Structure formats: C-alpha cells, structure tokens
Amino acid sequence: MFENLSDRLGGVFDRLTKQGALSEDDVTAAMREVRVALLEADVSLPVARSFVKAVTGKATGAAVTKSVTPGQQVVKIVHDELIKVLQGEGEPDALRIDNPPAPILMVGLQGSGKTTTTAKLAKRLKDREKKRVLMASLDTNRPAAMEQLAILGTQIGVDTLPIVPGENAVQIARRAKQQASLGGYDVYMLDTAGRLHIDQVLMDEVQAVRDVANPRETLLVVDGLTGQDAVNVATEFDAKVGVSGVVLTRMDGDGRGGAALSMRAVTGKPIRFVGLGEKMDAIEVFDAHRIAGRILG
Ligand code: GDP
C-alpha cells in the first residue's frame, strides 16, 4: 500500500542521513519534498501541511541540527509525527462489547467490503475472544447480499439471523436484537445496506436502524484504495449517523495510502481495523506503529 510513499521518503532521508551536518535550509528543503510525497500519496492538503509544519518546527532547532546524527533525529521526529497523525493522541480503544448482547452496526457504501468485514470481525470475536456472535443482513434490496452473509456465516461457523422475505431493515434489526437476547449471544452485528453513493434514503434507513439497535459500536467500512474519497465518505457518515470507528479495507492493494494518513486528522475518528485481503482471516487491528514502520521502511 505505501510503496511509493515509502520509496520517496526513503530517498529524502537517505540523503539527509548521509549528509552529516544539517542546516535549517537543508531540513526545510527536505520537508518540501516530504510534503510533495504526502500529496502524491493522496494525503489531504491540510494534513500534509500541518504534518510538515510540525516536523519542521521540531527538526530545525539547534538540538537537532547541531547534534551528532541530525539526519537520524529528523527521521525519528517524522516517525513520531506519523504515529500521531495515524492514531491521534493516546492509545487505541478495544471494541466495546461488554453488556451482552452488544450491538455492532456496520455501515458503508456498497462494494466497500462491508459484508466481508462483518464476517471477518465476527470470526475474530469468536476465535480470539470466545464470543457468541449473531450476524444479520439488513440489505433487503439485494437478496444476494443477504445470501452472501449466510454463506460466510456457515463458512466461519457464526450464526446468521434467518432470512424472512418481506421484512424491512428496521424489522430485521428488531428481530436480531430479540434473537440475540433470547439466544444468549454476546454480540450481534447488523450489516446494513449500502448504496453506490451517499443518499438520503440510505441515511434515513441507517438512522432508523441505529435508533432501534442503539449500537455500542458503529463501524464504518471504507475502501482504502479510494484515498481522499474515503475520508469524505467518513465525514458524511459521521455527520449523519455518528461513527465510532473506521475499518479501512483493501490495504493489501496498491493504493497510495492517503486515506490511512488523513482519516484521523480530518474526521477525528480512529481507524480500528484494516482489511488485508479477501480471506476471512485477512484483517488486523490498526497499529499506527507498524504502519509508520512500514512507511519509513
Ligand atoms: P459490500 O458491498 O460493502 O458488502 O462489499 P463486499 O463485502 O461484498 O466486498 C466486495 C469485494 O471486495 C469482495 O470481492 C470482497 O472479497 C472484496 N474485499 C473485501 N475486503 C477486502 C480487502 O481487505 N482486500 C481485498 N483485496 N478485497 C477485499
């Protein structure tokens, strides 16, 4: 995902570390290149700007430029700022799934990987946390999507709410809640319908479902390959339905990585997981340290 950015930054920092003594102008010139590399990775302009400003402020002081290894110190500053921009201040939260049955609302555009991610997370909760999970598809417009969740459920050994033709999304959500309580489930996951674009009908439906389920977590699934669009989608969903965290899918692809770098700073919402492929185990907790390491090579 971050290959180009990583190559570009690698080039800049190689030169800096080989150079020995550094002047303020050297640092400023290097940071100009960093800014271009970030923009080419589809990082949003305000984020790239404030990133470079923060690094420059810390890296042009005498403590760095007059030190024995100024280049390495600049790289360390960049590393720390990357972590800050990726995850904000503080460490990430775990999913709030106490007080069973805990509802998790899954939202996002069609094709973002929502159904796949629902199943991946359900499997993770079952395997790692020994939770009993119930999944329900609310995508009444696309029977194939409902079938898809049922098939995935069978594949991973997680129950799905039986499909009752003719029900609307709110009715399904009510039935899922009831079934989760009666059946002694720890968690129930509601895989809402997606549309190709955000529209009022979609948002009204998600809001109605949210009001019925009162979710502990509302996870927005967005396609990491779509860069700044992914961030715009997150901003809109958060304004309309409130999002507690983001899952970035297709981080195994050759996208430029800008969505990961801009998401937290622009939306204020944490990235909780990243999708790394089509298989049911291809999901990881979002780890800013690991990603910063990957970016800096
Ligand atoms: P939905 O319409 O949002 O429910 O999307 P789906 O879950 O049906 O996913 C659409 C396609 O993207 C499927 O072919 C998935 O296998 C694929 N997909 C989902 N997540 C990932 C991911 O993290 N990496 C890759 N490479 N493919 C993914």
PDB file of N, CA and C and ligand atoms in Angstrom, residues 108-118 120 139 142 145 148 152 191-192 194 221 225 248-253 274-280 282-283, ligand 1:
ATOM      1  N   GLY A 108     -21.589   1.617   5.519  1.00  0.00           N
ATOM      2  CA  GLY A 108     -20.633   1.940   4.457  1.00  0.00           C
ATOM      3  C   GLY A 108     -21.285   1.839   3.096  1.00  0.00           C
ATOM      4  N   LEU A 109     -20.569   2.282   2.086  1.00  0.00           N
ATOM      5  CA  LEU A 109     -21.095   2.234   0.723  1.00  0.00           C
ATOM      6  C   LEU A 109     -21.023   0.810   0.179  1.00  0.00           C
ATOM      7  N   GLN A 110     -21.855   0.564  -0.813  1.00  0.00           N
ATOM      8  CA  GLN A 110     -21.845  -0.746  -1.469  1.00  0.00           C
ATOM      9  C   GLN A 110     -20.473  -0.986  -2.115  1.00  0.00           C
ATOM     10  N   GLY A 111     -19.965  -2.187  -1.937  1.00  0.00           N
ATOM     11  CA  GLY A 111     -18.687  -2.519  -2.564  1.00  0.00           C
ATOM     12  C   GLY A 111     -17.480  -2.160  -1.726  1.00  0.00           C
ATOM     13  N   SER A 112     -17.718  -1.542  -0.553  1.00  0.00           N
ATOM     14  CA  SER A 112     -16.579  -1.135   0.277  1.00  0.00           C
ATOM     15  C   SER A 112     -15.940  -2.339   0.973  1.00  0.00           C
ATOM     16  N   GLY A 113     -16.682  -3.447   1.037  1.00  0.00           N
ATOM     17  CA  GLY A 113     -16.177  -4.620   1.757  1.00  0.00           C
ATOM     18  C   GLY A 113     -16.911  -4.822   3.072  1.00  0.00           C
ATOM     19  N   LYS A 114     -18.098  -4.263   3.178  1.00  0.00           N
ATOM     20  CA  LYS A 114     -18.842  -4.267   4.455  1.00  0.00           C
ATOM     21  C   LYS A 114     -19.234  -5.675   4.900  1.00  0.00           C
ATOM     22  N   THR A 115     -19.809  -6.434   3.973  1.00  0.00           N
ATOM     23  CA  THR A 115     -20.257  -7.777   4.352  1.00  0.00           C
ATOM     24  C   THR A 115     -19.059  -8.672   4.697  1.00  0.00           C
ATOM     25  N   THR A 116     -18.033  -8.585   3.868  1.00  0.00           N
ATOM     26  CA  THR A 116     -16.814  -9.368   4.136  1.00  0.00           C
ATOM     27  C   THR A 116     -16.237  -8.995   5.507  1.00  0.00           C
ATOM     28  N   THR A 117     -16.192  -7.703   5.789  1.00  0.00           N
ATOM     29  CA  THR A 117     -15.616  -7.234   7.050  1.00  0.00           C
ATOM     30  C   THR A 117     -16.471  -7.662   8.244  1.00  0.00           C
ATOM     31  N   THR A 118     -17.785  -7.637   8.066  1.00  0.00           N
ATOM     32  CA  THR A 118     -18.678  -8.095   9.136  1.00  0.00           C
ATOM     33  C   THR A 118     -18.314  -9.532   9.515  1.00  0.00           C
ATOM     34  N   LYS A 120     -15.498 -11.174   8.820  1.00  0.00           N
ATOM     35  CA  LYS A 120     -14.125 -11.264   9.357  1.00  0.00           C
ATOM     36  C   LYS A 120     -14.098 -10.894  10.842  1.00  0.00           C
ATOM     37  N   ASP A 139     -29.794  -5.851   4.199  1.00  0.00           N
ATOM     38  CA  ASP A 139     -29.794  -5.356   2.819  1.00  0.00           C
ATOM     39  C   ASP A 139     -30.968  -5.948   2.038  1.00  0.00           C
ATOM     40  N   ARG A 142     -31.008  -6.211  -1.834  1.00  0.00           N
ATOM     41  CA  ARG A 142     -30.130  -7.139  -2.558  1.00  0.00           C
ATOM     42  C   ARG A 142     -30.148  -8.507  -1.881  1.00  0.00           C
ATOM     43  N   ALA A 145     -26.927 -10.215  -1.328  1.00  0.00           N
ATOM     44  CA  ALA A 145     -26.072  -9.782  -0.217  1.00  0.00           C
ATOM     45  C   ALA A 145     -26.461 -10.520   1.059  1.00  0.00           C
ATOM     46  N   GLN A 148     -25.118 -13.902   0.767  1.00  0.00           N
ATOM     47  CA  GLN A 148     -23.656 -13.877   0.917  1.00  0.00           C
ATOM     48  C   GLN A 148     -23.267 -13.950   2.402  1.00  0.00           C
ATOM     49  N   LEU A 152     -21.162 -16.913   4.248  1.00  0.00           N
ATOM     50  CA  LEU A 152     -19.947 -16.637   5.031  1.00  0.00           C
ATOM     51  C   LEU A 152     -20.114 -17.157   6.459  1.00  0.00           C
ATOM     52  N   ASP A 191     -25.441  -5.818   9.487  1.00  0.00           N
ATOM     53  CA  ASP A 191     -24.782  -5.453   8.229  1.00  0.00           C
ATOM     54  C   ASP A 191     -25.794  -4.665   7.394  1.00  0.00           C
ATOM     55  N   THR A 192     -25.706  -3.345   7.474  1.00  0.00           N
ATOM     56  CA  THR A 192     -26.725  -2.503   6.822  1.00  0.00           C
ATOM     57  C   THR A 192     -26.525  -2.479   5.306  1.00  0.00           C
ATOM     58  N   GLY A 194     -25.822  -0.958   1.683  1.00  0.00           N
ATOM     59  CA  GLY A 194     -25.007   0.130   1.173  1.00  0.00           C
ATOM     60  C   GLY A 194     -25.614   0.640  -0.121  1.00  0.00           C
ATOM     61  N   VAL A 221     -17.152   1.027   7.181  1.00  0.00           N
ATOM     62  CA  VAL A 221     -16.203   0.321   6.330  1.00  0.00           C
ATOM     63  C   VAL A 221     -15.972   1.160   5.075  1.00  0.00           C
ATOM     64  N   LEU A 225      -8.467   2.085  -0.967  1.00  0.00           N
ATOM     65  CA  LEU A 225      -7.894   2.463  -2.265  1.00  0.00           C
ATOM     66  C   LEU A 225      -8.440   3.795  -2.764  1.00  0.00           C
ATOM     67  N   LEU A 248     -10.598   0.249   7.356  1.00  0.00           N
ATOM     68  CA  LEU A 248     -10.081   0.531   6.004  1.00  0.00           C
ATOM     69  C   LEU A 248      -9.812  -0.796   5.317  1.00  0.00           C
ATOM     70  N   THR A 249     -10.525  -1.043   4.216  1.00  0.00           N
ATOM     71  CA  THR A 249     -10.318  -2.308   3.507  1.00  0.00           C
ATOM     72  C   THR A 249      -9.335  -2.114   2.350  1.00  0.00           C
ATOM     73  N   ARG A 250      -8.951  -3.241   1.755  1.00  0.00           N
ATOM     74  CA  ARG A 250      -8.064  -3.292   0.591  1.00  0.00           C
ATOM     75  C   ARG A 250      -6.713  -2.633   0.854  1.00  0.00           C
ATOM     76  N   MET A 251      -6.257  -2.728   2.084  1.00  0.00           N
ATOM     77  CA  MET A 251      -4.926  -2.216   2.395  1.00  0.00           C
ATOM     78  C   MET A 251      -3.846  -3.151   1.861  1.00  0.00           C
ATOM     79  N   ASP A 252      -4.263  -4.286   1.308  1.00  0.00           N
ATOM     80  CA  ASP A 252      -3.329  -5.176   0.615  1.00  0.00           C
ATOM     81  C   ASP A 252      -3.104  -4.701  -0.816  1.00  0.00           C
ATOM     82  N   GLY A 253      -3.916  -3.753  -1.277  1.00  0.00           N
ATOM     83  CA  GLY A 253      -3.835  -3.315  -2.672  1.00  0.00           C
ATOM     84  C   GLY A 253      -2.729  -2.298  -2.886  1.00  0.00           C
ATOM     85  N   VAL A 274      -7.805  -2.892   9.749  1.00  0.00           N
ATOM     86  CA  VAL A 274      -7.520  -2.807   8.314  1.00  0.00           C
ATOM     87  C   VAL A 274      -7.766  -4.171   7.684  1.00  0.00           C
ATOM     88  N   GLY A 275      -8.398  -4.137   6.510  1.00  0.00           N
ATOM     89  CA  GLY A 275      -8.637  -5.359   5.743  1.00  0.00           C
ATOM     90  C   GLY A 275      -7.469  -5.575   4.802  1.00  0.00           C
ATOM     91  N   LEU A 276      -6.987  -6.819   4.773  1.00  0.00           N
ATOM     92  CA  LEU A 276      -5.759  -7.097   4.011  1.00  0.00           C
ATOM     93  C   LEU A 276      -5.938  -8.211   2.991  1.00  0.00           C
ATOM     94  N   GLY A 277      -7.177  -8.419   2.534  1.00  0.00           N
ATOM     95  CA  GLY A 277      -7.397  -9.459   1.535  1.00  0.00           C
ATOM     96  C   GLY A 277      -8.811  -9.980   1.609  1.00  0.00           C
ATOM     97  N   GLU A 278      -9.102 -10.961   0.757  1.00  0.00           N
ATOM     98  CA  GLU A 278     -10.471 -11.461   0.673  1.00  0.00           C
ATOM     99  C   GLU A 278     -10.747 -12.576   1.672  1.00  0.00           C
ATOM    100  N   LYS A 279      -9.692 -13.203   2.178  1.00  0.00           N
ATOM    101  CA  LYS A 279      -9.888 -14.351   3.078  1.00  0.00           C
ATOM    102  C   LYS A 279     -10.404 -13.888   4.442  1.00  0.00           C
ATOM    103  N   MET A 280     -11.050 -14.802   5.130  1.00  0.00           N
ATOM    104  CA  MET A 280     -11.720 -14.453   6.390  1.00  0.00           C
ATOM    105  C   MET A 280     -10.753 -14.083   7.523  1.00  0.00           C
ATOM    106  N   ALA A 282      -8.044 -12.260   6.880  1.00  0.00           N
ATOM    107  CA  ALA A 282      -7.244 -11.133   6.380  1.00  0.00           C
ATOM    108  C   ALA A 282      -7.714  -9.804   6.971  1.00  0.00           C
ATOM    109  N   ILE A 283      -7.612  -9.714   8.276  1.00  0.00           N
ATOM    110  CA  ILE A 283      -7.954  -8.457   8.963  1.00  0.00           C
ATOM    111  C   ILE A 283      -7.026  -8.293  10.159  1.00  0.00           C
TER     112      ILE A 283
HETATM  113  P1  GDP B   1     -20.081  -4.755   0.385  1.00  0.00           P
HETATM  114  O1  GDP B   1     -20.902  -4.469  -0.850  1.00  0.00           O
HETATM  115  O2  GDP B   1     -19.591  -3.494   1.000  1.00  0.00           O
HETATM  116  O3  GDP B   1     -20.751  -5.646   1.368  1.00  0.00           O
HETATM  117  O4  GDP B   1     -18.755  -5.474  -0.143  1.00  0.00           O
HETATM  118  P2  GDP B   1     -18.311  -6.998  -0.048  1.00  0.00           P
HETATM  119  O5  GDP B   1     -18.044  -7.404   1.342  1.00  0.00           O
HETATM  120  O6  GDP B   1     -19.261  -7.827  -0.838  1.00  0.00           O
HETATM  121  O7  GDP B   1     -16.888  -6.922  -0.787  1.00  0.00           O
HETATM  122  C1  GDP B   1     -16.742  -6.575  -2.131  1.00  0.00           C
HETATM  123  C2  GDP B   1     -15.488  -7.267  -2.679  1.00  0.00           C
HETATM  124  O8  GDP B   1     -14.323  -6.762  -2.035  1.00  0.00           O
HETATM  125  C3  GDP B   1     -15.483  -8.767  -2.433  1.00  0.00           C
HETATM  126  O9  GDP B   1     -14.985  -9.406  -3.590  1.00  0.00           O
HETATM  127  C4  GDP B   1     -14.519  -8.931  -1.262  1.00  0.00           C
HETATM  128  O10 GDP B   1     -13.884 -10.195  -1.257  1.00  0.00           O
HETATM  129  C5  GDP B   1     -13.535  -7.817  -1.521  1.00  0.00           C
HETATM  130  N1  GDP B   1     -12.837  -7.359  -0.304  1.00  0.00           N
HETATM  131  C6  GDP B   1     -13.373  -7.001   0.878  1.00  0.00           C
HETATM  132  N2  GDP B   1     -12.409  -6.611   1.754  1.00  0.00           N
HETATM  133  C7  GDP B   1     -11.220  -6.731   1.102  1.00  0.00           C
HETATM  134  C8  GDP B   1      -9.839  -6.476   1.467  1.00  0.00           C
HETATM  135  O11 GDP B   1      -9.500  -6.053   2.571  1.00  0.00           O
HETATM  136  N3  GDP B   1      -8.905  -6.736   0.498  1.00  0.00           N
HETATM  137  C9  GDP B   1      -9.247  -7.192  -0.750  1.00  0.00           C
HETATM  138  N4  GDP B   1      -8.266  -7.403  -1.631  1.00  0.00           N
HETATM  139  N5  GDP B   1     -10.516  -7.423  -1.118  1.00  0.00           N
HETATM  140  C10 GDP B   1     -11.497  -7.211  -0.209  1.00  0.00           C
END
